[in-house]
């Protein structure tokens, strides 16, 4: 989708649909909103009449804005009003959601172009720059659908124009710059979602490596791919063990390097879990829901997206991306419960459950990046535990960190991006639970509680004292039919590419968090 900024009033342009936001009025105040006077005039009093009948209330219900559609008497398309809720509770995320709701509502209605009237989406707590970025983002992300395998589709909205209106005082060039940077990031998010949505027969570890190589050529990144032979030489026993069950789709570790913007200095490593399919292996999962395990590569695919965004937006720090890719399936060559494997950093892992494979592949990626690149900080992204979803649900990722400054920086970026995180503790209790009787660590224990945190304690073993943050992103990485109703309209069916926007925002701000 193309997003443009136009100085003129939204009503003078002839888009298929022109959208304005409407704030909910306090109970006893039913004064007609001044911001809708022009629309009402054009519609010859229709909005005022609907307002009087309480058909237009500006409400948000079940996390969605009320939408009212009017047909213009001049035949130039439709005027659409979207509810923003009470003005005092308005946020950037509501603007983002509202834009996505507008665009999604146009699906199957033959609309190709949409116009947003910016002034109606601006309020005391959401200024014009934040509002315009949110509208652009909501429109792009809400418009995306995974259609690769559908021979017929409803068609998407091709163009969104955000209208400032003549009397709007904010300078146009600044707003255009904001929109250009925002759309560049959101185009990367769409690209990331498209890869994350691919099924496991297509998105094998090798295919993910090829995507990285292609990205490297396009964006000028250095890319190295380690195949099973090289991984054996390096001593990456974790990835080799997990990937050993699949002779058809052998494991790969992929390293991408973005050398940094003009003010370089810091090195940030991002490491992702890339299980292209998680059947559980010998400790096999139940059949129900197993199709969703194609999304178990979401962390590694997010790393791909983050590297693309870093290069596109030229973020200041040097960024090293590591994707730990393997297919976890049972077979005669699969690893077993009881096996002991040696990770890259020399630590041994007792395997007690082959379905706790994410931490095993990440052990190599973390150990490798720390030893090879001495990063100032490491961030890993992984669909690591069902416990994350139990604790935090589908909208909020778990954040576990050994470094307060890094954690605070990520929380700030998370709020900015609208990708929620919640910090969870890591204590000696969790560290004790990952100790093994026969090896250095074990990948499962019999305590059924705090499994998001014991998984984090396991990972911590492989980063040493490097400042590190772990993002457990099972819940927010994809949506399905039963959860989608409660999720923002900009997180469409399937992969969300959670983490790309928040980590990119963090990288953009990284110099603010230290030298
Ligand atoms: N990929 C799963 C995590 C997961 C669970 C994703 C449910 C989506 C839905 C991970 O590899 C896993 O199976 N984790 C186990 C760990 C346990 C065996 C210690 C889990 O969370 O149950
Ligand atoms: Zn698993
Ligand atoms: Zn998994």
Coordinates of C-alpha atoms and ligand atoms in Angstrom, one line a residue:
X1 CA 0.0 0.0 0.0
X2 CA 1.2 3.5 -0.9
X3 CA 0.7 6.2 1.7
X4 CA 0.8 9.8 0.8
X5 CA 0.4 13.2 2.6
X6 CA -1.8 15.9 1.0
X7 CA -2.1 19.5 2.2
X8 CA -5.7 19.8 0.9
X9 CA -8.8 19.0 2.8
X10 CA -9.9 15.3 2.8
X11 CA -13.3 16.2 1.4
X12 CA -12.0 18.0 -1.6
X13 CA -10.1 14.9 -2.8
X14 CA -12.1 12.2 -4.3
X15 CA -11.0 9.0 -2.7
X16 CA -13.3 6.0 -2.7
X17 CA -13.7 6.5 1.0
X18 CA -12.9 9.5 3.2
X19 CA -12.5 8.7 6.9
X20 CA -12.8 10.9 9.9
X21 CA -12.4 10.1 13.6
X22 CA -15.2 10.9 16.1
X23 CA -14.7 11.2 19.8
X24 CA -17.3 10.0 22.2
X25 CA -19.2 12.7 24.0
X26 CA -19.6 12.8 27.8
X27 CA -23.0 11.4 28.9
X28 CA -25.0 14.7 29.1
X29 CA -23.3 16.6 26.4
X30 CA -24.7 15.9 22.9
X31 CA -23.4 19.0 21.2
X32 CA -22.7 18.1 17.6
X33 CA -18.9 17.9 17.1
X34 CA -17.5 21.0 15.3
X35 CA -15.0 18.8 13.5
X36 CA -17.9 17.2 11.5
X37 CA -19.6 20.4 10.4
X38 CA -18.0 20.3 6.9
X39 CA -18.8 16.6 6.4
X40 CA -22.3 17.3 7.5
X41 CA -22.7 20.2 5.1
X42 CA -21.5 18.0 2.2
X43 CA -24.0 15.3 3.3
X44 CA -26.8 17.8 3.5
X45 CA -27.5 17.3 7.2
X46 CA -27.3 13.5 7.2
X47 CA -24.7 13.3 10.0
X48 CA -26.6 15.7 12.3
X49 CA -29.7 13.6 11.8
X50 CA -27.8 10.4 12.6
X51 CA -26.2 12.1 15.6
X52 CA -29.6 13.1 16.9
X53 CA -30.9 9.6 16.6
X54 CA -27.7 8.4 18.5
X55 CA -26.5 6.4 15.6
X56 CA -23.2 8.1 15.7
X57 CA -21.7 8.1 19.2
X58 CA -18.0 7.8 18.6
X59 CA -17.8 4.8 20.9
X60 CA -15.4 2.0 21.0
X61 CA -16.9 -1.4 21.9
X62 CA -15.2 -4.7 22.3
X63 CA -11.9 -2.9 21.4
X64 CA -13.3 -1.8 18.0
X65 CA -14.5 1.6 16.9
X66 CA -18.1 2.1 15.8
X67 CA -18.2 2.7 12.1
X68 CA -20.8 4.6 10.2
X69 CA -20.9 5.0 6.5
X70 CA -22.6 7.7 4.4
X71 CA -22.8 7.9 0.6
X72 CA -21.9 11.3 -0.8
X73 CA -24.7 12.9 -2.8
X74 CA -22.2 14.1 -5.3
X75 CA -21.5 10.5 -6.1
X76 CA -17.8 10.8 -5.2
X77 CA -17.5 7.9 -2.9
X78 CA -18.3 7.4 0.8
X79 CA -17.7 9.2 4.0
X80 CA -16.9 7.0 6.9
X81 CA -16.8 7.9 10.6
X82 CA -14.8 5.8 13.0
X83 CA -15.3 5.9 16.8
X84 CA -12.3 6.9 18.9
X85 CA -13.8 6.6 22.3
X86 CA -13.6 9.4 24.9
X87 CA -11.1 12.1 24.1
X88 CA -9.4 11.8 27.5
X89 CA -8.6 8.2 26.9
X90 CA -7.4 8.5 23.4
X91 CA -4.0 7.0 22.6
X92 CA -1.6 6.5 19.7
X93 CA -2.6 2.9 19.7
X94 CA -6.3 3.8 19.3
X95 CA -5.4 5.9 16.2
X96 CA -3.4 3.0 14.9
X97 CA -6.2 0.5 15.5
X98 CA -8.9 2.9 14.0
X99 CA -6.9 3.3 10.8
X100 CA -6.7 -0.5 10.5
X101 CA -10.4 -0.9 11.2
X102 CA -11.2 1.6 8.4
X103 CA -9.0 -0.2 5.9
X104 CA -10.2 -3.7 6.9
X105 CA -13.8 -2.6 6.7
X106 CA -13.3 -1.7 3.0
X107 CA -12.3 -5.2 2.0
X108 CA -14.7 -6.7 -0.5
X109 CA -16.4 -3.3 -1.0
X110 CA -14.4 -2.4 -4.1
X111 CA -12.6 0.5 -2.5
X112 CA -9.1 1.1 -3.8
X113 CA -8.2 4.4 -2.3
X114 CA -8.9 5.8 1.2
X115 CA -8.4 9.3 2.6
X116 CA -7.9 10.1 6.3
X117 CA -8.7 13.6 7.6
X118 CA -5.7 14.1 10.0
X119 CA -7.2 16.9 12.2
X120 CA -10.0 14.6 13.3
X121 CA -7.4 12.1 14.7
X122 CA -5.3 14.7 16.6
X123 CA -6.0 15.5 20.3
X124 CA -4.1 16.9 23.3
X125 CA -2.5 13.6 24.1
X126 CA -1.9 12.5 20.5
X127 CA -0.1 15.2 18.6
X128 CA 0.0 15.5 14.8
X129 CA 3.3 13.7 14.3
X130 CA 2.3 10.7 16.4
X131 CA -1.2 10.6 14.9
X132 CA 0.0 10.7 11.3
X133 CA 2.5 7.9 11.9
X134 CA -0.1 5.8 13.6
X135 CA -2.6 6.3 10.8
X136 CA 0.0 5.3 8.2
X137 CA 1.1 2.3 10.3
X138 CA -2.5 1.1 11.0
X139 CA -3.5 1.4 7.4
X140 CA -0.5 -0.6 6.0
X141 CA -0.6 -3.3 8.7
X142 CA -4.4 -3.6 8.7
X143 CA -4.4 -4.0 4.9
X144 CA -2.0 -6.9 4.8
X145 CA -3.3 -10.4 4.4
X146 CA -1.5 -13.6 3.7
X147 CA -2.9 -14.5 0.3
X148 CA -0.1 -16.5 -1.3
X149 CA -2.1 -19.7 -1.6
X150 CA -5.5 -18.2 -2.5
X151 CA -6.5 -18.3 -6.1
X152 CA -9.2 -15.7 -5.5
X153 CA -8.8 -12.8 -3.1
X154 CA -10.9 -9.8 -2.1
X155 CA -8.3 -7.3 -3.2
X156 CA -6.6 -4.8 -1.0
X157 CA -6.7 -1.0 -0.7
X158 CA -3.9 0.3 -2.8
X159 CA -3.5 3.8 -1.7
X160 CA -4.0 5.8 1.5
X161 CA -3.8 9.6 1.6
X162 CA -3.6 11.5 4.8
X163 CA -5.0 15.0 4.4
X164 CA -3.9 17.8 6.5
X165 CA -6.4 20.4 5.5
X166 CA -5.5 24.0 4.6
X167 CA -5.8 25.5 8.1
X168 CA -3.6 22.8 9.6
X169 CA -0.6 24.5 11.1
X170 CA 2.0 21.8 11.4
X171 CA 4.6 22.0 8.7
X172 CA 4.1 19.6 5.8
X173 CA 7.7 18.6 5.2
X174 CA 8.1 17.3 8.7
X175 CA 5.0 15.3 8.5
X176 CA 6.1 13.8 5.2
X177 CA 9.4 12.8 6.7
X178 CA 7.6 11.1 9.6
X179 CA 5.4 9.2 7.2
X180 CA 8.3 8.1 5.0
X181 CA 10.2 6.7 7.9
X182 CA 7.1 5.0 9.3
X183 CA 6.1 3.4 6.1
X184 CA 9.6 2.2 5.4
X185 CA 9.4 0.3 8.7
X186 CA 5.9 -1.0 8.1
X187 CA 6.8 -2.3 4.7
X188 CA 9.5 -4.3 6.4
X189 CA 7.0 -5.7 8.8
X190 CA 4.8 -6.9 5.9
X191 CA 7.7 -8.5 4.3
X192 CA 8.6 -10.2 7.6
X193 CA 5.0 -11.4 8.0
X194 CA 5.0 -12.9 4.5
X195 CA 8.0 -15.1 5.4
X196 CA 6.7 -16.0 8.9
X197 CA 3.4 -17.1 7.4
X198 CA 5.1 -19.6 5.0
X199 CA 4.4 -23.2 5.9
X200 CA 7.2 -25.6 7.0
X201 CA 7.4 -27.5 3.7
X202 CA 8.5 -24.3 2.0
X203 CA 10.2 -22.3 4.8
X204 CA 12.9 -24.9 5.6
X205 CA 16.1 -23.8 7.4
X206 CA 17.8 -23.7 4.1
X207 CA 15.0 -21.5 2.6
X208 CA 15.4 -19.1 5.6
X209 CA 19.1 -19.0 4.9
X210 CA 18.4 -18.1 1.3
X211 CA 16.1 -15.3 2.3
X212 CA 18.9 -14.0 4.4
X213 CA 21.4 -14.2 1.5
X214 CA 18.9 -12.4 -0.8
X215 CA 18.4 -9.7 1.9
X216 CA 22.2 -9.4 2.3
X217 CA 22.6 -8.7 -1.4
X218 CA 19.7 -6.2 -1.5
X219 CA 20.5 -4.3 1.7
X220 CA 24.3 -4.6 1.7
X221 CA 24.6 -6.9 4.7
X222 CA 27.3 -9.4 5.3
X223 CA 25.6 -12.9 5.6
X224 CA 27.2 -16.2 6.6
X225 CA 25.3 -19.5 6.5
X226 CA 26.6 -22.5 8.6
X227 CA 25.4 -25.8 7.3
X228 CA 25.4 -29.1 9.3
X229 CA 29.0 -29.8 8.4
X230 CA 30.3 -26.4 9.5
X231 CA 28.1 -26.6 12.6
X232 CA 29.8 -29.9 13.5
X233 CA 33.2 -28.3 13.1
X234 CA 32.2 -25.3 15.2
X235 CA 30.8 -27.5 18.0
X236 CA 27.2 -26.4 17.8
X237 CA 25.8 -29.5 19.4
X238 CA 22.5 -27.9 20.3
X239 CA 21.3 -27.0 16.8
X240 CA 22.7 -30.3 15.4
X241 CA 20.8 -32.3 18.0
X242 CA 17.5 -30.6 17.5
X243 CA 17.8 -30.5 13.7
X244 CA 19.1 -34.1 13.6
X245 CA 15.6 -35.6 13.2
X246 CA 15.0 -34.1 9.8
X247 CA 17.2 -35.5 7.0
X248 CA 15.0 -33.7 4.5
X249 CA 15.4 -30.2 6.1
X250 CA 18.8 -30.1 7.8
X251 CA 19.6 -27.3 10.3
X252 CA 21.3 -24.0 9.6
X253 CA 22.7 -21.1 11.6
X254 CA 22.6 -17.8 9.8
X255 CA 24.6 -14.7 10.8
X256 CA 23.8 -11.3 9.4
X257 CA 25.9 -8.2 9.9
X258 CA 24.8 -4.6 9.6
X259 CA 27.9 -2.4 10.2
X260 CA 26.1 0.6 11.7
X261 CA 25.2 4.2 10.9
X262 CA 27.5 7.2 10.9
X263 CA 27.7 7.4 14.7
X264 CA 28.6 3.8 15.2
X265 CA 30.3 2.4 18.3
X266 CA 27.9 0.0 20.0
X267 CA 27.3 -3.5 18.9
X268 CA 23.8 -5.0 19.5
X269 CA 23.2 -8.7 18.8
X270 CA 19.8 -10.1 18.1
X271 CA 19.3 -13.9 18.2
X272 CA 16.2 -15.7 17.1
X273 CA 14.7 -19.1 17.6
X274 CA 14.0 -20.5 14.1
X275 CA 12.2 -23.8 14.5
X276 CA 10.6 -24.2 11.1
X277 CA 8.2 -26.8 12.5
X278 CA 8.0 -27.9 16.1
X279 CA 6.3 -31.3 16.3
X280 CA 7.9 -31.7 19.7
X281 CA 10.2 -34.4 18.3
X282 CA 10.3 -37.8 20.2
X283 CA 8.4 -36.0 23.0
X284 CA 5.7 -35.4 20.4
X285 CA 3.0 -32.8 20.8
X286 CA -0.7 -33.6 20.6
X287 CA -2.4 -33.2 17.2
X288 CA -4.7 -30.4 18.1
X289 CA -3.2 -27.0 17.1
X290 CA 0.0 -28.5 15.8
X291 CA -0.4 -26.7 12.5
X292 CA 0.4 -23.5 14.4
X293 CA 3.9 -24.8 15.0
X294 CA 5.0 -23.5 11.6
X295 CA 5.1 -20.2 13.5
X296 CA 7.8 -21.5 15.9
X297 CA 10.3 -19.8 13.6
X298 CA 8.9 -16.3 14.4
X299 CA 11.9 -15.2 16.5
X300 CA 14.4 -15.9 13.7
X301 CA 12.2 -14.4 11.1
X302 CA 11.8 -11.3 13.3
X303 CA 15.6 -11.1 13.4
X304 CA 15.6 -11.1 9.5
X305 CA 13.1 -8.2 9.7
X306 CA 15.1 -6.3 12.3
X307 CA 18.2 -6.5 10.1
X308 CA 16.3 -5.3 7.1
X309 CA 14.8 -2.5 9.1
X310 CA 18.2 -1.6 10.6
X311 CA 19.7 -1.3 7.1
X312 CA 16.8 0.5 5.6
X313 CA 16.5 3.1 8.4
X314 CA 20.3 3.2 9.0
X315 CA 20.1 2.8 12.8
X316 CA 23.2 4.0 14.7
X317 CA 24.5 0.8 16.3
X318 CA 26.2 -2.1 14.6
X319 CA 23.7 -5.0 14.6
X320 CA 24.6 -8.7 14.4
X321 CA 21.6 -11.0 13.7
X322 CA 21.7 -14.7 14.4
X323 CA 19.0 -17.1 13.2
X324 CA 19.1 -20.6 14.8
X325 CA 17.1 -22.7 12.3
X326 CA 16.1 -26.3 12.6
X327 CA 13.1 -28.6 12.1
X328 CA 12.1 -30.5 15.2
X329 CA 10.6 -33.8 14.1
X330 CA 10.8 -37.4 15.4
X331 CA 12.7 -40.0 13.4
X332 CA 15.5 -42.6 13.8
X333 CA 18.0 -39.9 13.7
X334 CA 16.2 -37.6 16.1
X335 CA 17.7 -36.6 19.5
X336 CA 16.1 -38.3 22.5
X337 CA 15.2 -37.7 26.1
X338 CA 18.2 -38.7 28.1
X339 CA 20.8 -37.6 25.5
X340 CA 23.5 -35.1 26.6
X341 CA 24.6 -32.6 24.0
X342 CA 27.5 -30.1 24.1
X343 CA 26.7 -26.5 23.2
X344 CA 29.1 -24.1 21.4
X345 CA 30.4 -22.6 24.6
X346 CA 31.3 -26.1 25.9
X347 CA 28.5 -26.4 28.4
X348 CA 26.6 -29.7 28.4
X349 CA 22.8 -30.0 28.3
X350 CA 20.8 -32.9 29.6
X351 CA 17.8 -33.4 27.3
X352 CA 14.8 -34.4 29.3
X353 CA 12.1 -33.3 26.8
X354 CA 12.8 -32.9 23.1
X355 CA 9.9 -30.4 22.9
X356 CA 11.9 -27.9 25.0
X357 CA 14.1 -27.5 21.9
X358 CA 14.1 -23.7 21.5
X359 CA 16.5 -23.1 24.4
X360 CA 18.8 -25.8 23.0
X361 CA 19.2 -24.2 19.6
X362 CA 19.5 -20.7 21.2
X363 CA 22.3 -22.0 23.4
X364 CA 24.6 -22.2 20.3
X365 CA 23.4 -18.9 18.8
X366 CA 23.9 -17.0 22.1
X367 CA 27.2 -18.7 22.9
X368 CA 28.5 -18.0 19.4
X369 CA 27.6 -14.4 19.1
X370 CA 29.0 -13.6 22.6
X371 CA 32.3 -15.2 21.9
X372 CA 32.7 -14.1 18.3
X373 CA 31.4 -10.5 18.4
X374 CA 31.7 -9.4 22.1
X375 CA 28.4 -7.4 21.7
X376 CA 27.6 -4.6 24.1
X377 CA 24.2 -6.3 24.5
X378 CA 22.2 -9.3 23.3
X379 CA 18.5 -9.5 22.7
X380 CA 16.9 -12.8 21.9
X381 CA 13.4 -13.4 20.5
X382 CA 11.8 -16.8 20.8
X383 CA 8.4 -18.5 20.8
X384 CA 9.8 -20.3 23.8
X385 CA 7.1 -21.4 26.2
X386 CA 3.4 -22.1 26.4
X387 CA 3.8 -20.6 29.9
X388 CA 4.4 -17.2 28.4
X389 CA 0.9 -17.3 26.9
X390 CA -0.6 -18.6 30.2
X391 CA 1.0 -15.8 32.1
X392 CA 0.6 -12.8 29.8
X393 CA -1.9 -13.7 27.1
X394 CA -1.8 -13.1 23.4
X395 CA -1.1 -9.3 23.4
X396 CA 1.9 -9.0 25.7
X397 CA 5.4 -10.6 25.3
X398 CA 7.5 -11.6 28.3
X399 CA 10.7 -9.7 29.0
X400 CA 13.4 -11.2 31.1
X401 CA 16.7 -9.4 31.5
X402 CA 19.9 -9.3 33.5
X403 CA 20.3 -5.6 32.8
X404 CA 18.0 -2.8 34.0
X405 CA 19.1 -0.2 31.5
X406 CA 18.5 -2.6 28.6
X407 CA 15.2 -3.7 30.0
X408 CA 14.0 -0.1 30.5
X409 CA 15.1 0.8 26.9
X410 CA 13.1 -2.1 25.5
X411 CA 10.1 -1.2 27.6
X412 CA 10.2 2.4 26.3
X413 CA 10.6 1.2 22.7
X414 CA 7.8 -1.3 23.2
X415 CA 5.4 1.5 24.4
X416 CA 6.4 3.6 21.4
X417 CA 5.8 0.8 18.9
X418 CA 2.6 -0.5 20.5
X419 CA 4.0 -4.0 21.0
X420 CA 3.5 -4.6 24.7
X421 CA 6.1 -6.3 26.9
X422 CA 6.0 -7.0 30.6
X423 CA 9.1 -7.6 32.6
X424 CA 9.3 -10.8 34.6
X425 CA 11.8 -11.8 37.3
X426 CA 14.8 -14.1 37.1
X427 CA 16.1 -15.4 40.5
X428 CA 18.3 -18.0 42.0
X429 CA 15.2 -20.2 42.4
X430 CA 14.9 -20.4 38.6
X431 CA 18.6 -20.8 38.2
X432 CA 18.6 -23.7 40.6
X433 CA 15.9 -25.5 38.7
X434 CA 17.9 -25.7 35.5
X435 CA 20.9 -27.5 37.1
X436 CA 21.4 -31.1 36.0
X437 CA 22.6 -34.0 38.0
X438 CA 24.6 -35.4 35.1
X439 CA 25.3 -32.4 32.9
X440 CA 25.8 -28.6 33.4
X441 CA 22.1 -27.8 32.7
X442 CA 18.9 -29.6 31.8
X443 CA 16.3 -28.5 29.4
X444 CA 13.3 -29.4 31.5
X445 CA 12.4 -30.0 35.2
X446 CA 9.4 -31.5 36.9
X447 CA 8.1 -28.3 38.4
X448 CA 5.1 -27.2 36.4
X449 CA 5.4 -23.6 37.4
X450 CA 7.3 -20.5 36.2
X451 CA 8.4 -22.3 33.0
X452 CA 8.9 -19.0 31.1
X453 CA 11.4 -18.1 33.8
X454 CA 13.2 -21.4 34.1
X455 CA 13.6 -21.3 30.3
X456 CA 15.2 -17.8 30.7
X457 CA 17.5 -19.1 33.4
X458 CA 18.6 -21.8 31.0
X459 CA 19.4 -19.1 28.3
X460 CA 21.3 -17.0 30.8
X461 CA 23.9 -19.7 31.2
X462 CA 25.0 -19.0 27.6
X463 CA 25.4 -15.3 27.7
X464 CA 27.7 -15.0 30.7
X465 CA 27.8 -11.4 32.0
X466 CA 26.9 -9.7 28.7
X467 CA 23.8 -7.4 29.2
X468 CA 21.0 -9.6 27.8
X469 CA 17.3 -9.5 27.3
X470 CA 15.1 -12.4 26.4
X471 CA 11.7 -11.8 24.7
X472 CA 9.3 -14.8 25.0
X473 CA 6.8 -14.1 22.2
X474 CA 4.5 -17.1 21.9
X475 CA 1.3 -15.2 22.5
X476 CA 1.8 -12.1 20.3
X477 CA 3.6 -13.8 17.4
X478 CA 0.5 -14.9 15.5
X479 CA -3.3 -14.7 15.7
X480 CA -5.8 -17.4 15.1
X481 CA -9.6 -17.5 14.6
X482 CA -10.3 -17.8 18.3
X483 CA -8.1 -14.9 19.5
X484 CA -8.4 -12.5 16.6
X485 CA -11.5 -10.7 17.8
X486 CA -9.6 -9.3 20.7
X487 CA -6.5 -8.4 18.9
X488 CA -6.0 -5.0 17.1
X489 CA -7.2 -4.9 13.5
X490 CA -3.5 -4.2 12.5
X491 CA -2.6 -7.7 13.6
X492 CA -4.2 -9.7 10.8
X493 CA -4.7 -13.4 10.4
X494 CA -1.5 -15.3 11.0
X495 CA 2.0 -14.0 11.7
X496 CA 2.2 -10.5 13.3
X497 CA 6.1 -10.1 13.0
X498 CA 6.0 -9.1 16.7
X499 CA 9.3 -7.7 17.9
X500 CA 10.4 -6.1 14.6
X501 CA 8.8 -2.7 15.3
X502 CA 9.9 -2.6 19.0
X503 CA 13.4 -3.8 18.6
X504 CA 13.9 -1.4 15.6
X505 CA 12.6 1.5 17.7
X506 CA 15.1 0.4 20.4
X507 CA 18.0 0.3 18.0
X508 CA 17.0 3.8 16.7
X509 CA 17.2 5.1 20.2
X510 CA 20.2 3.0 21.3
X511 CA 22.7 5.9 21.6
X512 CA 20.4 7.4 24.2
X513 CA 20.9 4.4 26.3
X514 CA 24.6 4.6 26.6
X515 CA 27.8 5.4 24.7
Ligands
LIG1 N1 7.4 -24.0 20.6 C1 7.0 -24.4 21.9 C2 6.3 -23.3 22.7 C3 4.8 -23.1 22.3 C4 3.9 -23.7 23.0 C5 4.5 -22.3 21.3 C6 2.6 -23.6 22.8 C7 3.1 -22.2 21.0 C8 2.2 -22.8 21.7 C9 8.2 -24.8 22.7 O1 9.2 -25.4 22.0 C10 7.7 -25.8 23.7 O2 7.2 -26.8 23.3 N2 7.9 -25.6 25.0 C11 7.4 -26.4 26.0 C12 8.6 -26.5 27.0 C13 8.4 -27.6 28.1 C14 8.4 -28.9 27.4 C15 9.4 -27.5 29.1 C16 6.2 -25.8 26.7 O3 6.1 -24.6 26.8 O4 5.3 -26.6 27.0
LIG2 ZN1 8.9 -27.5 21.5
LIG3 ZN1 9.3 -24.7 20.0

